[in-house]
PDB file of C-alpha atoms in Angstrom:
ATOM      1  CA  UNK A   1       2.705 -74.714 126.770  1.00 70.00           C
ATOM      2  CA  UNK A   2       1.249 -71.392 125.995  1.00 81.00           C
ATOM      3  CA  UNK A   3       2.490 -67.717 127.320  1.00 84.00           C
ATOM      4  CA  UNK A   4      -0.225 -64.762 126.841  1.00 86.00           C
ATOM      5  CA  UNK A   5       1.040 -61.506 126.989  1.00 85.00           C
ATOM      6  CA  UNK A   6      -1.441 -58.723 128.041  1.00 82.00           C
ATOM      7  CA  UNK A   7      -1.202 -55.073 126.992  1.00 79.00           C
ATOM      8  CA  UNK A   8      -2.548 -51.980 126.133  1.00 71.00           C
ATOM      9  CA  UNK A   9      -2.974 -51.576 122.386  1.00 67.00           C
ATOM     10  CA  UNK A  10      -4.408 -48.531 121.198  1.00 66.00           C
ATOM     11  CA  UNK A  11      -3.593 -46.948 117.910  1.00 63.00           C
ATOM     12  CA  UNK A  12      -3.689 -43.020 118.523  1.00 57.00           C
ATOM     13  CA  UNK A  13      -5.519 -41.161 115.805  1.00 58.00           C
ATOM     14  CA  UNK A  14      -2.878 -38.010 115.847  1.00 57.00           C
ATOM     15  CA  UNK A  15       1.020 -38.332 115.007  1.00 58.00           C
ATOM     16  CA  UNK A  16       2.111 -38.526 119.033  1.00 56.00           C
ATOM     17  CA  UNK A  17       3.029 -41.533 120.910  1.00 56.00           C
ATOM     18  CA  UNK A  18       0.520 -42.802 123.318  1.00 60.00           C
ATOM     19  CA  UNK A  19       1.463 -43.813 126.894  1.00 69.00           C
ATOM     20  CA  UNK A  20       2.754 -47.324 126.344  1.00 74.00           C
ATOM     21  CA  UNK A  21       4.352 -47.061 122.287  1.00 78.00           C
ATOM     22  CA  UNK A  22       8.080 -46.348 121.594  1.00 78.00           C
ATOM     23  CA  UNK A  23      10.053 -45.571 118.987  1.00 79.00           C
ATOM     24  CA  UNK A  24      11.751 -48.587 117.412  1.00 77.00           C
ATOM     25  CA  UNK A  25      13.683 -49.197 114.290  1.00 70.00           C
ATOM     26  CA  UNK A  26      10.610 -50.417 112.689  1.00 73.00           C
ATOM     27  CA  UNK A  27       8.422 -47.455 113.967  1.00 78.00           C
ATOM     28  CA  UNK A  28       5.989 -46.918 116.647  1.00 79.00           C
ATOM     29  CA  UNK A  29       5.712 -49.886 118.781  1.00 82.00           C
ATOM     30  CA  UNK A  30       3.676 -51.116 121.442  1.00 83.00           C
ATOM     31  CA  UNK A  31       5.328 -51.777 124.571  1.00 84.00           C
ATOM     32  CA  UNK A  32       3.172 -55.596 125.031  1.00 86.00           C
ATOM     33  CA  UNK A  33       4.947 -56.026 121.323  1.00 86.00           C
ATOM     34  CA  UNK A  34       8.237 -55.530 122.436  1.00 86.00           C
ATOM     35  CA  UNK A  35       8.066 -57.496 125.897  1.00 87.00           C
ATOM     36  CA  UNK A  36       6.351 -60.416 123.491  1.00 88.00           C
ATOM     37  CA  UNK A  37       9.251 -60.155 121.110  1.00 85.00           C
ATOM     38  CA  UNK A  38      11.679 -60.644 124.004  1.00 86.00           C
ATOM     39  CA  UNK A  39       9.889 -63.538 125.603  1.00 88.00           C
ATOM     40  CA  UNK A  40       9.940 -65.370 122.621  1.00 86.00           C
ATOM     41  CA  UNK A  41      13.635 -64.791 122.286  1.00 83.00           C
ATOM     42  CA  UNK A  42      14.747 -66.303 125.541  1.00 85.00           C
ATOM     43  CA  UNK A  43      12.463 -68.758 124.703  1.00 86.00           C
ATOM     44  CA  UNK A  44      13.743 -69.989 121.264  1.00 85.00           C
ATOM     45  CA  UNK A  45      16.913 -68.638 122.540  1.00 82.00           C
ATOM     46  CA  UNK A  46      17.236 -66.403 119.425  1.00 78.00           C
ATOM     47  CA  UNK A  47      19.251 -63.564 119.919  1.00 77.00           C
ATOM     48  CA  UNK A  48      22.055 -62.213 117.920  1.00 78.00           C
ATOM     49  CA  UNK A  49      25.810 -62.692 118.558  1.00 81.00           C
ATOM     50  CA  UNK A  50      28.671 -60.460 118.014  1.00 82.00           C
ATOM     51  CA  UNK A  51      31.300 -61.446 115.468  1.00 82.00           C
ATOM     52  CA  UNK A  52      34.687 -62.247 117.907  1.00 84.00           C
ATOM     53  CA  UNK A  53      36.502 -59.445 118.243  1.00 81.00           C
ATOM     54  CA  UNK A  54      39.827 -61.119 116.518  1.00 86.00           C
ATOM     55  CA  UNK A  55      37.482 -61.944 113.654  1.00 84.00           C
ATOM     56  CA  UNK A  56      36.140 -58.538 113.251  1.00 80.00           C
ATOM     57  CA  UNK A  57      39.665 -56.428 113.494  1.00 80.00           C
ATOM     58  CA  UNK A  58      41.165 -59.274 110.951  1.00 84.00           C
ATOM     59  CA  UNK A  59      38.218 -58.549 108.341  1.00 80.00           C
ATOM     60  CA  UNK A  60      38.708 -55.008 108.163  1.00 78.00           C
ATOM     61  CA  UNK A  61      42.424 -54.988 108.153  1.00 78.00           C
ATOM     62  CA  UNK A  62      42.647 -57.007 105.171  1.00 82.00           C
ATOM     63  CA  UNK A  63      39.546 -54.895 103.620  1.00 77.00           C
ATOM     64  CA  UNK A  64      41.565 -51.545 104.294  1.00 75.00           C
ATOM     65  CA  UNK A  65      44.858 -53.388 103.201  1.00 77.00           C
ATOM     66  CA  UNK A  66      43.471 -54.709  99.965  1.00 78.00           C
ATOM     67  CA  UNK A  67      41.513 -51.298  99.436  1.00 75.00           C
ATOM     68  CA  UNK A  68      44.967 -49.433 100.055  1.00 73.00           C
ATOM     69  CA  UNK A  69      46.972 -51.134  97.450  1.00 75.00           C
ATOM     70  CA  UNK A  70      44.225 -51.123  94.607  1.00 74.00           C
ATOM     71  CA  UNK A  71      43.827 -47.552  94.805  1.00 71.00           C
ATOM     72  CA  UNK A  72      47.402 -46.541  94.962  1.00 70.00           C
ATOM     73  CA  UNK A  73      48.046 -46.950  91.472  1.00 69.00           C
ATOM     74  CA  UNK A  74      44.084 -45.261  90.659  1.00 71.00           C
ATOM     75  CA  UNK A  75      44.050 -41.581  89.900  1.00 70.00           C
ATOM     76  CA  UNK A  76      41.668 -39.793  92.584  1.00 70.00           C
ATOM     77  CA  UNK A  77      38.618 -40.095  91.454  1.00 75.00           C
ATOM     78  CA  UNK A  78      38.712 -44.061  91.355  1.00 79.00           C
ATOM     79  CA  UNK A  79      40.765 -44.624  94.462  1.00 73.00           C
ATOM     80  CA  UNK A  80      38.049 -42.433  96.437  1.00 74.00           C
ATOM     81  CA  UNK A  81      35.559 -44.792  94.411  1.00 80.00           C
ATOM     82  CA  UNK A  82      36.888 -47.916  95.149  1.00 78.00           C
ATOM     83  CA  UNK A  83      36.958 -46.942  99.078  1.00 75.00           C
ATOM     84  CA  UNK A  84      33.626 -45.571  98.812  1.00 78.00           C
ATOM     85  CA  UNK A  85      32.163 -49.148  96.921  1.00 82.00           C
ATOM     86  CA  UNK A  86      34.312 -51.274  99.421  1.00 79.00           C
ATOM     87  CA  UNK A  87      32.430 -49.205 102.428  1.00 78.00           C
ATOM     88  CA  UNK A  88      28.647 -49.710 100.625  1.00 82.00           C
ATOM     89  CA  UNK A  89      30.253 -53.784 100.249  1.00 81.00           C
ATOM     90  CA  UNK A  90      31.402 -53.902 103.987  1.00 80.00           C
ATOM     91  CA  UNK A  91      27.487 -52.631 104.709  1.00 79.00           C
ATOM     92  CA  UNK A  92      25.591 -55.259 102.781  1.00 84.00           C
ATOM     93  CA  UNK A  93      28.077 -58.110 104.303  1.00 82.00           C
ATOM     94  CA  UNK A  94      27.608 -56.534 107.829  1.00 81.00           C
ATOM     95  CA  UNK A  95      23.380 -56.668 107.191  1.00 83.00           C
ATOM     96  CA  UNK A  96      23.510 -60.156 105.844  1.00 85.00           C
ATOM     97  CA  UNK A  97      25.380 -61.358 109.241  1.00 83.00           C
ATOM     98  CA  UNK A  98      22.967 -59.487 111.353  1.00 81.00           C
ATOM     99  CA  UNK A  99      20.311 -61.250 109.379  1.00 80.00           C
ATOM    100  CA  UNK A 100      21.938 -64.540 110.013  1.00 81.00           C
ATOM    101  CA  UNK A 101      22.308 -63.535 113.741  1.00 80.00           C
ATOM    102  CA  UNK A 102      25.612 -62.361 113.911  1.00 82.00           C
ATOM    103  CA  UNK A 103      26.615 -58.874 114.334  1.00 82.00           C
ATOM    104  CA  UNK A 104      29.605 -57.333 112.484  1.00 79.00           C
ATOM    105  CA  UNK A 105      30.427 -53.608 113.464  1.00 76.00           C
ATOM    106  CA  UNK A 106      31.052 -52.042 109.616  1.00 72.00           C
ATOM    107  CA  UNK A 107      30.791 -48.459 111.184  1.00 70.00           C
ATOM    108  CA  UNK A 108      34.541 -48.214 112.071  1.00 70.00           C
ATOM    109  CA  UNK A 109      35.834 -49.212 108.428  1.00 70.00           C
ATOM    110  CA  UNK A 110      32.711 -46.874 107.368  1.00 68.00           C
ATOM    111  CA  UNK A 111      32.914 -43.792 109.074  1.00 71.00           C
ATOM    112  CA  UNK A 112      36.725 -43.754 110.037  1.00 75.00           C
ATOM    113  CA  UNK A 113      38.845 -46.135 107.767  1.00 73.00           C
ATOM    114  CA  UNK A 114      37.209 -44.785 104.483  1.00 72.00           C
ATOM    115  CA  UNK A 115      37.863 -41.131 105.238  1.00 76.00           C
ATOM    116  CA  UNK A 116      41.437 -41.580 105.888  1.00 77.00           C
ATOM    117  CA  UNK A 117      41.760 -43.216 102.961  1.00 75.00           C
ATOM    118  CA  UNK A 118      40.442 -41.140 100.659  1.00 73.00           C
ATOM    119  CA  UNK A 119      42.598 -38.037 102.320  1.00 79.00           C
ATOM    120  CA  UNK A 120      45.687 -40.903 102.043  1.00 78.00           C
ATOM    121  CA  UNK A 121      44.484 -41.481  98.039  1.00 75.00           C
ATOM    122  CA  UNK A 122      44.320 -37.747  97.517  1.00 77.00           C
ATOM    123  CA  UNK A 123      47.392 -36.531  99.187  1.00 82.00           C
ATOM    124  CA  UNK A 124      49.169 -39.367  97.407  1.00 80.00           C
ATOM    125  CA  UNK A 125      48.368 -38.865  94.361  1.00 78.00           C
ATOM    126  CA  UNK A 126      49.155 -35.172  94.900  1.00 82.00           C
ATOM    127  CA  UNK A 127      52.617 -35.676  96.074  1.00 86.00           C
ATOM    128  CA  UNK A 128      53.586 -37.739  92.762  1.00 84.00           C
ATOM    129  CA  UNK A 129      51.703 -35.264  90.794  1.00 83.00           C
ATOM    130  CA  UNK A 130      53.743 -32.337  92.197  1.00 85.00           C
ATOM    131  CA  UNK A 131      57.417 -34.410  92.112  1.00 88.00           C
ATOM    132  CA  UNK A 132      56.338 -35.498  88.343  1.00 86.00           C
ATOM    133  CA  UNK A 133      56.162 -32.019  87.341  1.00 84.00           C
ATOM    134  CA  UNK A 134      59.378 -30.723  89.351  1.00 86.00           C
ATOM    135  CA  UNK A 135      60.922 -33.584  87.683  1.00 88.00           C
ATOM    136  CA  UNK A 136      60.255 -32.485  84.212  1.00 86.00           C
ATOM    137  CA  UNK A 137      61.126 -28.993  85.086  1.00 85.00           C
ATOM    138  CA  UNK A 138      63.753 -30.097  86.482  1.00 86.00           C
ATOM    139  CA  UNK A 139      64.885 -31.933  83.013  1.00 88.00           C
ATOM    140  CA  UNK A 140      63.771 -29.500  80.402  1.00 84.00           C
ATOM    141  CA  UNK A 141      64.653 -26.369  82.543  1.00 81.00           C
ATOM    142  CA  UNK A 142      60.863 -24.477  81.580  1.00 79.00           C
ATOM    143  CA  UNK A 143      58.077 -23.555  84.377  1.00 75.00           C
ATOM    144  CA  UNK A 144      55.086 -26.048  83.823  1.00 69.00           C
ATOM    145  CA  UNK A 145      53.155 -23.256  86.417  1.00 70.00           C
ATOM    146  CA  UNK A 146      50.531 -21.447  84.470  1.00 62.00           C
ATOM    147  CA  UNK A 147      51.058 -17.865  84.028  1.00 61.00           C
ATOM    148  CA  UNK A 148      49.753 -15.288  86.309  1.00 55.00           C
TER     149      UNK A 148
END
């Protein structure tokens, strides 16, 4: 059983999209490519499938849990380092599902979770910084402040 798909196919010459191409993630595309792509889909029923939503909040609650504690101890630098790495991580494991036909939404953890932590890292690490020194002044009776 064969299915022909028919459709115009004309490369333009210039840089502008001709009547039947569109812009797709892997560039300009023909509009008999995409219907062909999508025939053959429901076809070899090939399609991708979302990661349960259960499955997806657990991942990245234990990835922003884990994350937290590891970079409480860090100074600011490495804390906002180790959030940063765990985000790039969290990418790659997100592209490998999608290649495997699932779909795992890493832009929440990405461009929300990360963020916060780093401003939660930083404003940590400030606080101790700030009741260390009142601390000492506190105990040796000087001013650690520089002068003016």
């Amino acid at each position: 059983k064969k299915i022909v798909v028919l459709g115009h196919y004309r490369k333009m010459q210039s840089n502008s999209l001709s009547e039947d191409q569109h812009l797709t993630v892997y560039g300009k595309t023909f509009g008999v490519e995409v219907h062909a792509t999508v025939l053959s889909n429901l076809l070899s029923q090939n399609w991708i499938h979302r990661i349960p939503k259960n499955l997806d909040f657990l991942i990245t609650s234990i990835l922003t849990i884990v994350v937290c504690f590891s970079s409480i101890g860090q100074g600011p630098l490495r804390g906002c380092l180790v959030a940063i790495l765990s985000a790039v991580g969290l990418c790659v494991f997100s592209f490998l599902t999608f290649n495997k036909g699932q779909f795992f939404n890493c832009s929440i953890y990405a461009l929300t979770i990360v963020p916060l932590l780093v401003i939660g890292i930083m404003t940590f690490n400030y606080v101790t910084t700030m009741r260390a020194f009142r601390n000492i002044e506190t105990a040796l009776g000087i001013s650690l402040k520089p002068p003016s």
